[in-house]
mmCIF file of N, CA and C in Angstrom:
data_model
loop_
_atom_site.group_PDB
_atom_site.id
_atom_site.type_symbol
_atom_site.label_atom_id
_atom_site.label_comp_id
_atom_site.label_asym_id
_atom_site.label_seq_id
_atom_site.Cartn_x
_atom_site.Cartn_y
_atom_site.Cartn_z
ATOM 1 N N MET A 1 -17.786 16.183 7.673
ATOM 2 C CA MET A 1 -16.850 15.412 8.485
ATOM 3 C C MET A 1 -17.047 13.914 8.220
ATOM 4 N N THR A 2 -15.982 13.242 7.940
ATOM 5 C CA THR A 2 -16.043 11.810 7.641
ATOM 6 C C THR A 2 -16.268 11.002 8.914
ATOM 7 N N ARG A 3 -17.220 10.086 8.847
ATOM 8 C CA ARG A 3 -17.481 9.188 9.974
ATOM 9 C C ARG A 3 -16.412 8.097 10.017
ATOM 10 N N THR A 4 -16.138 7.587 11.219
ATOM 11 C CA THR A 4 -15.196 6.482 11.381
ATOM 12 C C THR A 4 -15.812 5.417 12.282
ATOM 13 N N ILE A 5 -15.288 4.209 12.130
ATOM 14 C CA ILE A 5 -15.634 3.116 13.046
ATOM 15 C C ILE A 5 -14.337 2.412 13.429
ATOM 16 N N THR A 6 -14.367 1.729 14.544
ATOM 17 C CA THR A 6 -13.205 0.963 14.995
ATOM 18 C C THR A 6 -13.208 -0.400 14.287
ATOM 19 N N PRO A 7 -12.078 -1.070 14.274
ATOM 20 C CA PRO A 7 -12.057 -2.428 13.715
ATOM 21 C C PRO A 7 -13.024 -3.369 14.429
ATOM 22 N N GLU A 8 -13.209 -3.177 15.732
ATOM 23 C CA GLU A 8 -14.160 -4.012 16.478
ATOM 24 C C GLU A 8 -15.583 -3.791 15.968
ATOM 25 N N GLU A 9 -15.927 -2.534 15.696
ATOM 26 C CA GLU A 9 -17.252 -2.235 15.134
ATOM 27 C C GLU A 9 -17.390 -2.820 13.730
ATOM 28 N N LEU A 10 -16.287 -2.796 12.961
ATOM 29 C CA LEU A 10 -16.320 -3.408 11.626
ATOM 30 C C LEU A 10 -16.619 -4.892 11.735
ATOM 31 N N LYS A 11 -15.993 -5.533 12.691
ATOM 32 C CA LYS A 11 -16.205 -6.973 12.892
ATOM 33 C C LYS A 11 -17.698 -7.270 13.088
ATOM 34 N N THR A 12 -18.365 -6.464 13.893
ATOM 35 C CA THR A 12 -19.799 -6.634 14.133
ATOM 36 C C THR A 12 -20.595 -6.381 12.859
ATOM 37 N N ARG A 13 -20.238 -5.307 12.142
ATOM 38 C CA ARG A 13 -20.960 -4.984 10.905
ATOM 39 C C ARG A 13 -20.784 -6.069 9.850
ATOM 40 N N LEU A 14 -19.595 -6.660 9.781
ATOM 41 C CA LEU A 14 -19.374 -7.729 8.795
ATOM 42 C C LEU A 14 -20.267 -8.926 9.084
ATOM 43 N N ASP A 15 -20.505 -9.179 10.377
ATOM 44 C CA ASP A 15 -21.368 -10.300 10.769
ATOM 45 C C ASP A 15 -22.829 -10.049 10.411
ATOM 46 N N THR A 16 -23.247 -8.779 10.380
ATOM 47 C CA THR A 16 -24.653 -8.456 10.135
ATOM 48 C C THR A 16 -24.917 -7.942 8.723
ATOM 49 N N GLY A 17 -23.858 -7.768 7.921
ATOM 50 C CA GLY A 17 -24.015 -7.208 6.578
ATOM 51 C C GLY A 17 -23.939 -5.698 6.648
ATOM 52 N N CYS A 18 -23.058 -5.125 5.865
ATOM 53 C CA CYS A 18 -22.790 -3.698 6.048
ATOM 54 C C CYS A 18 -22.679 -2.916 4.753
ATOM 55 N N GLY A 19 -22.977 -3.489 3.634
ATOM 56 C CA GLY A 19 -22.734 -2.806 2.368
ATOM 57 C C GLY A 19 -21.308 -3.054 1.911
ATOM 58 N N PRO A 20 -20.926 -2.478 0.791
ATOM 59 C CA PRO A 20 -19.597 -2.736 0.243
ATOM 60 C C PRO A 20 -18.471 -2.249 1.154
ATOM 61 N N LEU A 21 -17.444 -3.068 1.249
ATOM 62 C CA LEU A 21 -16.218 -2.727 1.958
ATOM 63 C C LEU A 21 -15.155 -2.492 0.895
ATOM 64 N N ILE A 22 -14.673 -1.262 0.779
ATOM 65 C CA ILE A 22 -13.749 -0.876 -0.280
ATOM 66 C C ILE A 22 -12.356 -0.676 0.315
ATOM 67 N N ASP A 23 -11.391 -1.429 -0.190
ATOM 68 C CA ASP A 23 -9.991 -1.306 0.222
ATOM 69 C C ASP A 23 -9.277 -0.474 -0.837
ATOM 70 N N VAL A 24 -8.776 0.704 -0.442
ATOM 71 C CA VAL A 24 -8.158 1.614 -1.413
ATOM 72 C C VAL A 24 -6.637 1.461 -1.498
ATOM 73 N N CYS A 25 -6.116 0.334 -1.010
ATOM 74 C CA CYS A 25 -4.685 0.035 -1.142
ATOM 75 C C CYS A 25 -4.343 -0.267 -2.593
ATOM 76 N N GLU A 26 -3.064 -0.253 -2.887
ATOM 77 C CA GLU A 26 -2.597 -0.670 -4.205
ATOM 78 C C GLU A 26 -2.766 -2.183 -4.329
ATOM 79 N N PRO A 27 -2.890 -2.709 -5.548
ATOM 80 C CA PRO A 27 -3.132 -4.142 -5.727
ATOM 81 C C PRO A 27 -2.111 -5.048 -5.040
ATOM 82 N N ASP A 28 -0.827 -4.677 -5.045
ATOM 83 C CA ASP A 28 0.166 -5.536 -4.399
ATOM 84 C C ASP A 28 -0.041 -5.586 -2.881
ATOM 85 N N GLU A 29 -0.434 -4.466 -2.277
ATOM 86 C CA GLU A 29 -0.738 -4.449 -0.844
ATOM 87 C C GLU A 29 -1.975 -5.294 -0.554
ATOM 88 N N TYR A 30 -2.990 -5.128 -1.395
ATOM 89 C CA TYR A 30 -4.245 -5.860 -1.239
ATOM 90 C C TYR A 30 -3.986 -7.372 -1.311
ATOM 91 N N LEU A 31 -3.166 -7.791 -2.272
ATOM 92 C CA LEU A 31 -2.884 -9.216 -2.422
ATOM 93 C C LEU A 31 -2.126 -9.786 -1.229
ATOM 94 N N SER A 32 -1.299 -8.966 -0.595
ATOM 95 C CA SER A 32 -0.534 -9.480 0.541
ATOM 96 C C SER A 32 -1.394 -9.609 1.797
ATOM 97 N N SER A 33 -2.393 -8.707 1.972
ATOM 98 C CA SER A 33 -3.263 -8.791 3.145
ATOM 99 C C SER A 33 -4.458 -7.862 2.976
ATOM 100 N N HIS A 34 -5.655 -8.398 3.175
ATOM 101 C CA HIS A 34 -6.870 -7.575 3.134
ATOM 102 C C HIS A 34 -7.977 -8.221 3.958
ATOM 103 N N VAL A 35 -8.894 -7.387 4.421
ATOM 104 C CA VAL A 35 -10.044 -7.881 5.187
ATOM 105 C C VAL A 35 -10.910 -8.725 4.256
ATOM 106 N N GLN A 36 -11.362 -9.878 4.769
ATOM 107 C CA GLN A 36 -12.209 -10.755 3.957
ATOM 108 C C GLN A 36 -13.423 -9.995 3.448
ATOM 109 N N GLY A 37 -13.690 -10.149 2.166
ATOM 110 C CA GLY A 37 -14.846 -9.512 1.560
ATOM 111 C C GLY A 37 -14.581 -8.120 1.012
ATOM 112 N N ALA A 38 -13.394 -7.582 1.270
ATOM 113 C CA ALA A 38 -13.084 -6.235 0.776
ATOM 114 C C ALA A 38 -12.831 -6.271 -0.727
ATOM 115 N N GLN A 39 -13.259 -5.206 -1.387
ATOM 116 C CA GLN A 39 -13.069 -5.055 -2.834
ATOM 117 C C GLN A 39 -11.910 -4.086 -3.043
ATOM 118 N N CYS A 40 -10.941 -4.444 -3.871
ATOM 119 C CA CYS A 40 -9.783 -3.592 -4.133
ATOM 120 C C CYS A 40 -10.127 -2.527 -5.176
ATOM 121 N N THR A 41 -10.057 -1.269 -4.749
ATOM 122 C CA THR A 41 -10.223 -0.122 -5.632
ATOM 123 C C THR A 41 -9.160 0.884 -5.212
ATOM 124 N N PRO A 42 -7.991 0.869 -5.863
ATOM 125 C CA PRO A 42 -6.909 1.772 -5.457
ATOM 126 C C PRO A 42 -7.368 3.227 -5.402
ATOM 127 N N LEU A 43 -6.785 3.985 -4.487
ATOM 128 C CA LEU A 43 -7.160 5.379 -4.283
ATOM 129 C C LEU A 43 -7.188 6.165 -5.587
ATOM 130 N N ALA A 44 -6.209 5.942 -6.448
ATOM 131 C CA ALA A 44 -6.130 6.691 -7.709
ATOM 132 C C ALA A 44 -7.324 6.434 -8.632
ATOM 133 N N THR A 45 -8.059 5.342 -8.397
ATOM 134 C CA THR A 45 -9.180 5.003 -9.284
ATOM 135 C C THR A 45 -10.549 5.166 -8.623
ATOM 136 N N VAL A 46 -10.573 5.643 -7.386
ATOM 137 C CA VAL A 46 -11.841 5.738 -6.651
ATOM 138 C C VAL A 46 -12.857 6.602 -7.391
ATOM 139 N N ALA A 47 -12.461 7.792 -7.800
ATOM 140 C CA ALA A 47 -13.414 8.710 -8.447
ATOM 141 C C ALA A 47 -13.987 8.118 -9.728
ATOM 142 N N SER A 48 -13.146 7.495 -10.540
ATOM 143 C CA SER A 48 -13.654 6.921 -11.797
ATOM 144 C C SER A 48 -14.495 5.670 -11.538
ATOM 145 N N SER A 49 -14.098 4.857 -10.568
ATOM 146 C CA SER A 49 -14.872 3.652 -10.240
ATOM 147 C C SER A 49 -16.228 4.007 -9.650
ATOM 148 N N ALA A 50 -16.273 5.092 -8.884
ATOM 149 C CA ALA A 50 -17.495 5.483 -8.186
ATOM 150 C C ALA A 50 -18.619 5.895 -9.123
ATOM 151 N N THR A 51 -18.304 6.139 -10.380
ATOM 152 C CA THR A 51 -19.360 6.528 -11.326
ATOM 153 C C THR A 51 -20.387 5.415 -11.511
ATOM 154 N N THR A 52 -20.008 4.174 -11.175
ATOM 155 C CA THR A 52 -20.939 3.046 -11.326
ATOM 156 C C THR A 52 -21.566 2.618 -9.994
ATOM 157 N N TRP A 53 -21.237 3.303 -8.903
ATOM 158 C CA TRP A 53 -21.733 2.943 -7.583
ATOM 159 C C TRP A 53 -22.982 3.752 -7.223
ATOM 160 N N SER A 54 -23.828 3.158 -6.407
ATOM 161 C CA SER A 54 -25.020 3.850 -5.908
ATOM 162 C C SER A 54 -24.616 4.854 -4.832
ATOM 163 N N ARG A 55 -25.081 6.097 -4.973
ATOM 164 C CA ARG A 55 -24.729 7.138 -4.003
ATOM 165 C C ARG A 55 -25.526 7.013 -2.695
ATOM 166 N N GLU A 56 -26.596 6.238 -2.701
ATOM 167 C CA GLU A 56 -27.428 6.086 -1.501
ATOM 168 C C GLU A 56 -26.987 4.922 -0.620
ATOM 169 N N GLN A 57 -26.187 4.028 -1.135
ATOM 170 C CA GLN A 57 -25.762 2.838 -0.392
ATOM 171 C C GLN A 57 -24.656 3.191 0.601
ATOM 172 N N PRO A 58 -24.618 2.533 1.766
ATOM 173 C CA PRO A 58 -23.514 2.793 2.706
ATOM 174 C C PRO A 58 -22.217 2.120 2.222
ATOM 175 N N TYR A 59 -21.100 2.801 2.418
ATOM 176 C CA TYR A 59 -19.787 2.265 2.032
ATOM 177 C C TYR A 59 -18.840 2.350 3.213
ATOM 178 N N LEU A 60 -18.091 1.283 3.421
ATOM 179 C CA LEU A 60 -17.012 1.262 4.405
ATOM 180 C C LEU A 60 -15.702 1.298 3.629
ATOM 181 N N ILE A 61 -14.798 2.186 4.029
ATOM 182 C CA ILE A 61 -13.555 2.391 3.308
ATOM 183 C C ILE A 61 -12.385 2.101 4.245
ATOM 184 N N LEU A 62 -11.385 1.375 3.737
ATOM 185 C CA LEU A 62 -10.170 1.167 4.511
ATOM 186 C C LEU A 62 -8.965 1.065 3.580
ATOM 187 N N CYS A 63 -7.793 1.171 4.177
ATOM 188 C CA CYS A 63 -6.521 0.971 3.474
ATOM 189 C C CYS A 63 -5.593 0.306 4.486
ATOM 190 N N ALA A 64 -4.304 0.376 4.272
ATOM 191 C CA ALA A 64 -3.370 -0.290 5.188
ATOM 192 C C ALA A 64 -3.383 0.341 6.583
ATOM 193 N N THR A 65 -3.399 1.688 6.655
ATOM 194 C CA THR A 65 -3.319 2.366 7.950
ATOM 195 C C THR A 65 -4.445 3.357 8.208
ATOM 196 N N GLY A 66 -5.212 3.704 7.198
ATOM 197 C CA GLY A 66 -6.331 4.626 7.358
ATOM 198 C C GLY A 66 -6.161 5.970 6.674
ATOM 199 N N VAL A 67 -4.936 6.345 6.321
ATOM 200 C CA VAL A 67 -4.685 7.664 5.735
ATOM 201 C C VAL A 67 -5.329 7.796 4.353
ATOM 202 N N ARG A 68 -5.081 6.838 3.477
ATOM 203 C CA ARG A 68 -5.672 6.893 2.130
ATOM 204 C C ARG A 68 -7.179 6.715 2.178
ATOM 205 N N ALA A 69 -7.659 5.969 3.157
ATOM 206 C CA ALA A 69 -9.108 5.761 3.283
ATOM 207 C C ALA A 69 -9.822 7.081 3.556
ATOM 208 N N VAL A 70 -9.223 7.943 4.377
ATOM 209 C CA VAL A 70 -9.817 9.251 4.645
ATOM 210 C C VAL A 70 -9.871 10.063 3.361
ATOM 211 N N ARG A 71 -8.796 10.043 2.582
ATOM 212 C CA ARG A 71 -8.779 10.786 1.316
ATOM 213 C C ARG A 71 -9.833 10.233 0.356
ATOM 214 N N ALA A 72 -9.992 8.914 0.306
ATOM 215 C CA ALA A 72 -11.008 8.305 -0.568
ATOM 216 C C ALA A 72 -12.405 8.712 -0.116
ATOM 217 N N ALA A 73 -12.632 8.701 1.193
ATOM 218 C CA ALA A 73 -13.951 9.095 1.723
ATOM 219 C C ALA A 73 -14.253 10.548 1.366
ATOM 220 N N GLU A 74 -13.255 11.412 1.471
ATOM 221 C CA GLU A 74 -13.459 12.824 1.103
ATOM 222 C C GLU A 74 -13.807 12.952 -0.380
ATOM 223 N N GLN A 75 -13.148 12.156 -1.229
ATOM 224 C CA GLN A 75 -13.472 12.179 -2.665
ATOM 225 C C GLN A 75 -14.917 11.756 -2.889
ATOM 226 N N LEU A 76 -15.308 10.658 -2.243
ATOM 227 C CA LEU A 76 -16.674 10.146 -2.426
ATOM 228 C C LEU A 76 -17.715 11.145 -1.930
ATOM 229 N N GLU A 77 -17.449 11.759 -0.788
ATOM 230 C CA GLU A 77 -18.390 12.753 -0.257
ATOM 231 C C GLU A 77 -18.511 13.948 -1.198
ATOM 232 N N SER A 78 -17.387 14.347 -1.818
ATOM 233 C CA SER A 78 -17.442 15.474 -2.759
ATOM 234 C C SER A 78 -18.212 15.111 -4.028
ATOM 235 N N LEU A 79 -18.342 13.809 -4.299
ATOM 236 C CA LEU A 79 -19.101 13.343 -5.460
ATOM 237 C C LEU A 79 -20.575 13.104 -5.124
ATOM 238 N N GLY A 80 -20.949 13.376 -3.883
ATOM 239 C CA GLY A 80 -22.354 13.257 -3.509
ATOM 240 C C GLY A 80 -22.732 11.986 -2.771
ATOM 241 N N PHE A 81 -21.769 11.176 -2.367
ATOM 242 C CA PHE A 81 -22.076 9.967 -1.597
ATOM 243 C C PHE A 81 -22.449 10.382 -0.182
ATOM 244 N N GLN A 82 -23.563 9.831 0.326
ATOM 245 C CA GLN A 82 -24.133 10.264 1.592
ATOM 246 C C GLN A 82 -23.664 9.465 2.803
ATOM 247 N N ASP A 83 -23.323 8.180 2.606
ATOM 248 C CA ASP A 83 -23.044 7.302 3.748
ATOM 249 C C ASP A 83 -21.688 6.615 3.555
ATOM 250 N N VAL A 84 -20.626 7.337 3.918
ATOM 251 C CA VAL A 84 -19.261 6.833 3.766
ATOM 252 C C VAL A 84 -18.610 6.808 5.145
ATOM 253 N N THR A 85 -18.036 5.668 5.511
ATOM 254 C CA THR A 85 -17.412 5.503 6.824
ATOM 255 C C THR A 85 -16.029 4.895 6.647
ATOM 256 N N VAL A 86 -15.047 5.444 7.361
ATOM 257 C CA VAL A 86 -13.661 4.968 7.312
ATOM 258 C C VAL A 86 -13.388 4.056 8.496
ATOM 259 N N VAL A 87 -12.699 2.951 8.243
ATOM 260 C CA VAL A 87 -12.291 2.037 9.310
ATOM 261 C C VAL A 87 -10.979 2.568 9.890
ATOM 262 N N GLU A 88 -11.002 2.948 11.158
ATOM 263 C CA GLU A 88 -9.832 3.513 11.831
ATOM 264 C C GLU A 88 -8.673 2.515 11.847
ATOM 265 N N GLY A 89 -7.492 2.987 11.478
ATOM 266 C CA GLY A 89 -6.294 2.153 11.554
ATOM 267 C C GLY A 89 -6.118 1.174 10.416
ATOM 268 N N GLY A 90 -7.109 1.059 9.554
ATOM 269 C CA GLY A 90 -7.009 0.219 8.366
ATOM 270 C C GLY A 90 -6.820 -1.261 8.637
ATOM 271 N N THR A 91 -6.261 -1.940 7.641
ATOM 272 C CA THR A 91 -6.079 -3.396 7.713
ATOM 273 C C THR A 91 -5.183 -3.790 8.878
ATOM 274 N N GLY A 92 -4.152 -2.995 9.131
ATOM 275 C CA GLY A 92 -3.243 -3.305 10.245
ATOM 276 C C GLY A 92 -3.973 -3.387 11.571
ATOM 277 N N ALA A 93 -4.844 -2.422 11.828
ATOM 278 C CA ALA A 93 -5.620 -2.423 13.069
ATOM 279 C C ALA A 93 -6.639 -3.563 13.074
ATOM 280 N N CYS A 94 -7.173 -3.893 11.897
ATOM 281 C CA CYS A 94 -8.137 -4.996 11.806
ATOM 282 C C CYS A 94 -7.476 -6.327 12.168
ATOM 283 N N VAL A 95 -6.243 -6.517 11.723
ATOM 284 C CA VAL A 95 -5.508 -7.743 12.060
ATOM 285 C C VAL A 95 -5.377 -7.846 13.578
ATOM 286 N N LYS A 96 -4.978 -6.755 14.226
ATOM 287 C CA LYS A 96 -4.801 -6.754 15.687
ATOM 288 C C LYS A 96 -6.116 -6.996 16.424
ATOM 289 N N ALA A 97 -7.226 -6.552 15.823
ATOM 290 C CA ALA A 97 -8.538 -6.688 16.460
ATOM 291 C C ALA A 97 -9.194 -8.042 16.180
ATOM 292 N N GLY A 98 -8.555 -8.861 15.369
ATOM 293 C CA GLY A 98 -9.104 -10.185 15.083
ATOM 294 C C GLY A 98 -10.160 -10.203 13.995
ATOM 295 N N VAL A 99 -10.222 -9.152 13.179
ATOM 296 C CA VAL A 99 -11.133 -9.147 12.030
ATOM 297 C C VAL A 99 -10.589 -10.156 11.017
ATOM 298 N N PRO A 100 -11.447 -10.981 10.410
ATOM 299 C CA PRO A 100 -10.952 -11.969 9.444
ATOM 300 C C PRO A 100 -10.227 -11.299 8.267
ATOM 301 N N VAL A 101 -8.984 -11.738 8.056
ATOM 302 C CA VAL A 101 -8.136 -11.163 7.015
ATOM 303 C C VAL A 101 -7.603 -12.284 6.142
ATOM 304 N N GLU A 102 -7.546 -12.024 4.847
ATOM 305 C CA GLU A 102 -6.932 -12.966 3.909
ATOM 306 C C GLU A 102 -5.516 -12.494 3.612
ATOM 307 N N SER A 103 -4.567 -13.405 3.719
ATOM 308 C CA SER A 103 -3.177 -13.061 3.439
ATOM 309 C C SER A 103 -2.689 -13.869 2.261
ATOM 310 N N GLY A 104 -1.900 -13.230 1.447
ATOM 311 C CA GLY A 104 -1.353 -13.896 0.273
ATOM 312 C C GLY A 104 0.143 -13.730 0.226
ATOM 313 N N LYS A 105 0.654 -13.728 -0.969
ATOM 314 C CA LYS A 105 2.081 -13.626 -1.205
ATOM 315 C C LYS A 105 2.578 -12.221 -0.850
ATOM 316 N N GLN A 106 3.635 -12.158 -0.059
ATOM 317 C CA GLN A 106 4.259 -10.879 0.265
ATOM 318 C C GLN A 106 5.084 -10.417 -0.922
ATOM 319 N N THR A 107 4.873 -9.188 -1.346
ATOM 320 C CA THR A 107 5.627 -8.644 -2.475
ATOM 321 C C THR A 107 6.243 -7.311 -2.079
ATOM 322 N N ILE A 108 7.249 -6.915 -2.822
ATOM 323 C CA ILE A 108 7.851 -5.605 -2.625
ATOM 324 C C ILE A 108 7.142 -4.652 -3.578
ATOM 325 N N PRO A 109 6.567 -3.567 -3.061
ATOM 326 C CA PRO A 109 5.864 -2.618 -3.937
ATOM 327 C C PRO A 109 6.782 -2.090 -5.036
ATOM 328 N N LEU A 110 6.183 -1.769 -6.176
ATOM 329 C CA LEU A 110 6.944 -1.323 -7.338
ATOM 330 C C LEU A 110 7.828 -0.119 -7.036
ATOM 331 N N PHE A 111 7.307 0.867 -6.296
ATOM 332 C CA PHE A 111 8.133 2.057 -6.006
ATOM 333 C C PHE A 111 9.364 1.695 -5.201
ATOM 334 N N ARG A 112 9.267 0.696 -4.315
ATOM 335 C CA ARG A 112 10.451 0.259 -3.566
ATOM 336 C C ARG A 112 11.428 -0.474 -4.479
ATOM 337 N N GLN A 113 10.901 -1.258 -5.410
ATOM 338 C CA GLN A 113 11.776 -1.932 -6.365
ATOM 339 C C GLN A 113 12.565 -0.911 -7.169
ATOM 340 N N VAL A 114 11.911 0.167 -7.591
ATOM 341 C CA VAL A 114 12.588 1.229 -8.345
ATOM 342 C C VAL A 114 13.653 1.889 -7.477
ATOM 343 N N MET A 115 13.315 2.144 -6.205
ATOM 344 C CA MET A 115 14.290 2.766 -5.302
ATOM 345 C C MET A 115 15.502 1.858 -5.090
ATOM 346 N N ILE A 116 15.273 0.569 -4.949
ATOM 347 C CA ILE A 116 16.373 -0.381 -4.788
ATOM 348 C C ILE A 116 17.250 -0.378 -6.036
ATOM 349 N N GLY A 117 16.618 -0.420 -7.206
ATOM 350 C CA GLY A 117 17.366 -0.393 -8.464
ATOM 351 C C GLY A 117 18.189 0.876 -8.597
ATOM 352 N N ALA A 118 17.603 2.018 -8.259
ATOM 353 C CA ALA A 118 18.329 3.290 -8.344
ATOM 354 C C ALA A 118 19.499 3.301 -7.371
ATOM 355 N N GLY A 119 19.292 2.780 -6.190
ATOM 356 C CA GLY A 119 20.371 2.700 -5.194
ATOM 357 C C GLY A 119 21.517 1.829 -5.675
ATOM 358 N N LEU A 120 21.183 0.709 -6.327
ATOM 359 C CA LEU A 120 22.235 -0.167 -6.855
ATOM 360 C C LEU A 120 23.025 0.508 -7.970
ATOM 361 N N VAL A 121 22.343 1.305 -8.795
ATOM 362 C CA VAL A 121 23.036 2.043 -9.860
ATOM 363 C C VAL A 121 24.005 3.051 -9.244
ATOM 364 N N VAL A 122 23.561 3.763 -8.210
ATOM 365 C CA VAL A 122 24.435 4.730 -7.534
ATOM 366 C C VAL A 122 25.629 4.014 -6.911
ATOM 367 N N LEU A 123 25.396 2.891 -6.263
ATOM 368 C CA LEU A 123 26.469 2.119 -5.645
ATOM 369 C C LEU A 123 27.474 1.647 -6.693
ATOM 370 N N ALA A 124 26.974 1.085 -7.785
ATOM 371 C CA ALA A 124 27.865 0.592 -8.842
ATOM 372 C C ALA A 124 28.676 1.732 -9.452
ATOM 373 N N THR A 125 28.045 2.871 -9.676
ATOM 374 C CA THR A 125 28.737 4.026 -10.245
ATOM 375 C C THR A 125 29.824 4.525 -9.292
ATOM 376 N N THR A 126 29.510 4.560 -8.009
ATOM 377 C CA THR A 126 30.494 4.998 -7.010
ATOM 378 C C THR A 126 31.681 4.039 -6.964
ATOM 379 N N LEU A 127 31.399 2.757 -6.952
ATOM 380 C CA LEU A 127 32.487 1.767 -6.924
ATOM 381 C C LEU A 127 33.341 1.840 -8.181
ATOM 382 N N LEU A 128 32.710 2.004 -9.324
ATOM 383 C CA LEU A 128 33.478 2.128 -10.569
ATOM 384 C C LEU A 128 34.335 3.390 -10.555
ATOM 385 N N GLY A 129 33.801 4.467 -10.009
ATOM 386 C CA GLY A 129 34.574 5.702 -9.891
ATOM 387 C C GLY A 129 35.779 5.528 -9.004
ATOM 388 N N LEU A 130 35.605 4.802 -7.892
ATOM 389 C CA LEU A 130 36.729 4.533 -6.999
ATOM 390 C C LEU A 130 37.766 3.646 -7.679
ATOM 391 N N LEU A 131 37.283 2.626 -8.383
ATOM 392 C CA LEU A 131 38.211 1.719 -9.077
ATOM 393 C C LEU A 131 38.967 2.431 -10.189
ATOM 394 N N ALA A 132 38.331 3.375 -10.836
ATOM 395 C CA ALA A 132 38.982 4.107 -11.928
ATOM 396 C C ALA A 132 40.168 4.914 -11.412
ATOM 397 N N GLY A 133 40.107 5.317 -10.155
ATOM 398 C CA GLY A 133 41.199 6.098 -9.574
ATOM 399 C C GLY A 133 42.343 5.247 -9.061
ATOM 400 N N LEU A 134 42.200 3.943 -9.062
ATOM 401 C CA LEU A 134 43.253 3.046 -8.566
ATOM 402 C C LEU A 134 44.188 2.637 -9.691
ATOM 403 N N ASP A 135 45.413 2.359 -9.309
ATOM 404 C CA ASP A 135 46.390 1.844 -10.272
ATOM 405 C C ASP A 135 46.220 0.331 -10.305
ATOM 406 N N LEU A 136 45.608 -0.179 -11.351
ATOM 407 C CA LEU A 136 45.310 -1.606 -11.435
ATOM 408 C C LEU A 136 46.276 -2.342 -12.369
ATOM 409 N N ASP A 137 47.456 -1.772 -12.603
ATOM 410 C CA ASP A 137 48.465 -2.419 -13.433
ATOM 411 C C ASP A 137 48.935 -3.675 -12.700
ATOM 412 N N PRO A 138 48.775 -4.878 -13.302
ATOM 413 C CA PRO A 138 49.132 -6.120 -12.612
ATOM 414 C C PRO A 138 50.589 -6.150 -12.159
ATOM 415 N N ASP A 139 51.500 -5.632 -12.968
ATOM 416 C CA ASP A 139 52.921 -5.640 -12.586
ATOM 417 C C ASP A 139 53.147 -4.762 -11.360
ATOM 418 N N ALA A 140 52.461 -3.608 -11.332
ATOM 419 C CA ALA A 140 52.603 -2.712 -10.187
ATOM 420 C C ALA A 140 52.024 -3.357 -8.933
ATOM 421 N N LEU A 141 50.953 -4.100 -9.080
ATOM 422 C CA LEU A 141 50.357 -4.786 -7.926
ATOM 423 C C LEU A 141 51.299 -5.856 -7.385
ATOM 424 N N LEU A 142 51.956 -6.590 -8.289
ATOM 425 C CA LEU A 142 52.886 -7.635 -7.848
ATOM 426 C C LEU A 142 54.093 -7.039 -7.146
ATOM 427 N N GLU A 143 54.549 -5.886 -7.600
ATOM 428 C CA GLU A 143 55.707 -5.249 -6.976
ATOM 429 C C GLU A 143 55.366 -4.819 -5.557
ATOM 430 N N ARG A 144 54.143 -4.354 -5.341
ATOM 431 C CA ARG A 144 53.723 -3.895 -4.013
ATOM 432 C C ARG A 144 53.460 -5.066 -3.078
ATOM 433 N N HIS A 145 53.021 -6.199 -3.641
ATOM 434 C CA HIS A 145 52.650 -7.360 -2.826
ATOM 435 C C HIS A 145 53.337 -8.607 -3.369
ATOM 436 N N PRO A 146 54.636 -8.732 -3.157
ATOM 437 C CA PRO A 146 55.322 -9.919 -3.692
ATOM 438 C C PRO A 146 54.878 -11.178 -2.931
ATOM 439 N N HIS A 147 54.863 -12.274 -3.622
ATOM 440 C CA HIS A 147 54.425 -13.533 -3.015
ATOM 441 C C HIS A 147 55.568 -14.230 -2.358
#
């Protein structure tokens, strides 16, 4: 069972030294907001990155809301890490609790950019399909709407 701590408990641990704080958010999320001192290691790279980490050292894991942090902690525990703790509620909860956070440039995540692009393609295709069904003969338009 993965251990958890509250953002308030994290605040205390940060003041006294707590071992590495690993943020498993994607780099764009990390750049927009992260707890001071957190190291960015996206969830997809946790297992490969952990090959260079000490299995005896305590690790605190967080993400934006806590969901990916639990998955990262489970991965680390399956690799033999003994002292892994998840910060409940992630960075969002830490902000509300007054944990020191660094904020940077707000960006739109890549998957959202792709979704926006795909939506625009669908919209353009639909509009072109509608226009193709219209009679756009200039003379016919003038006859219908004389000036």
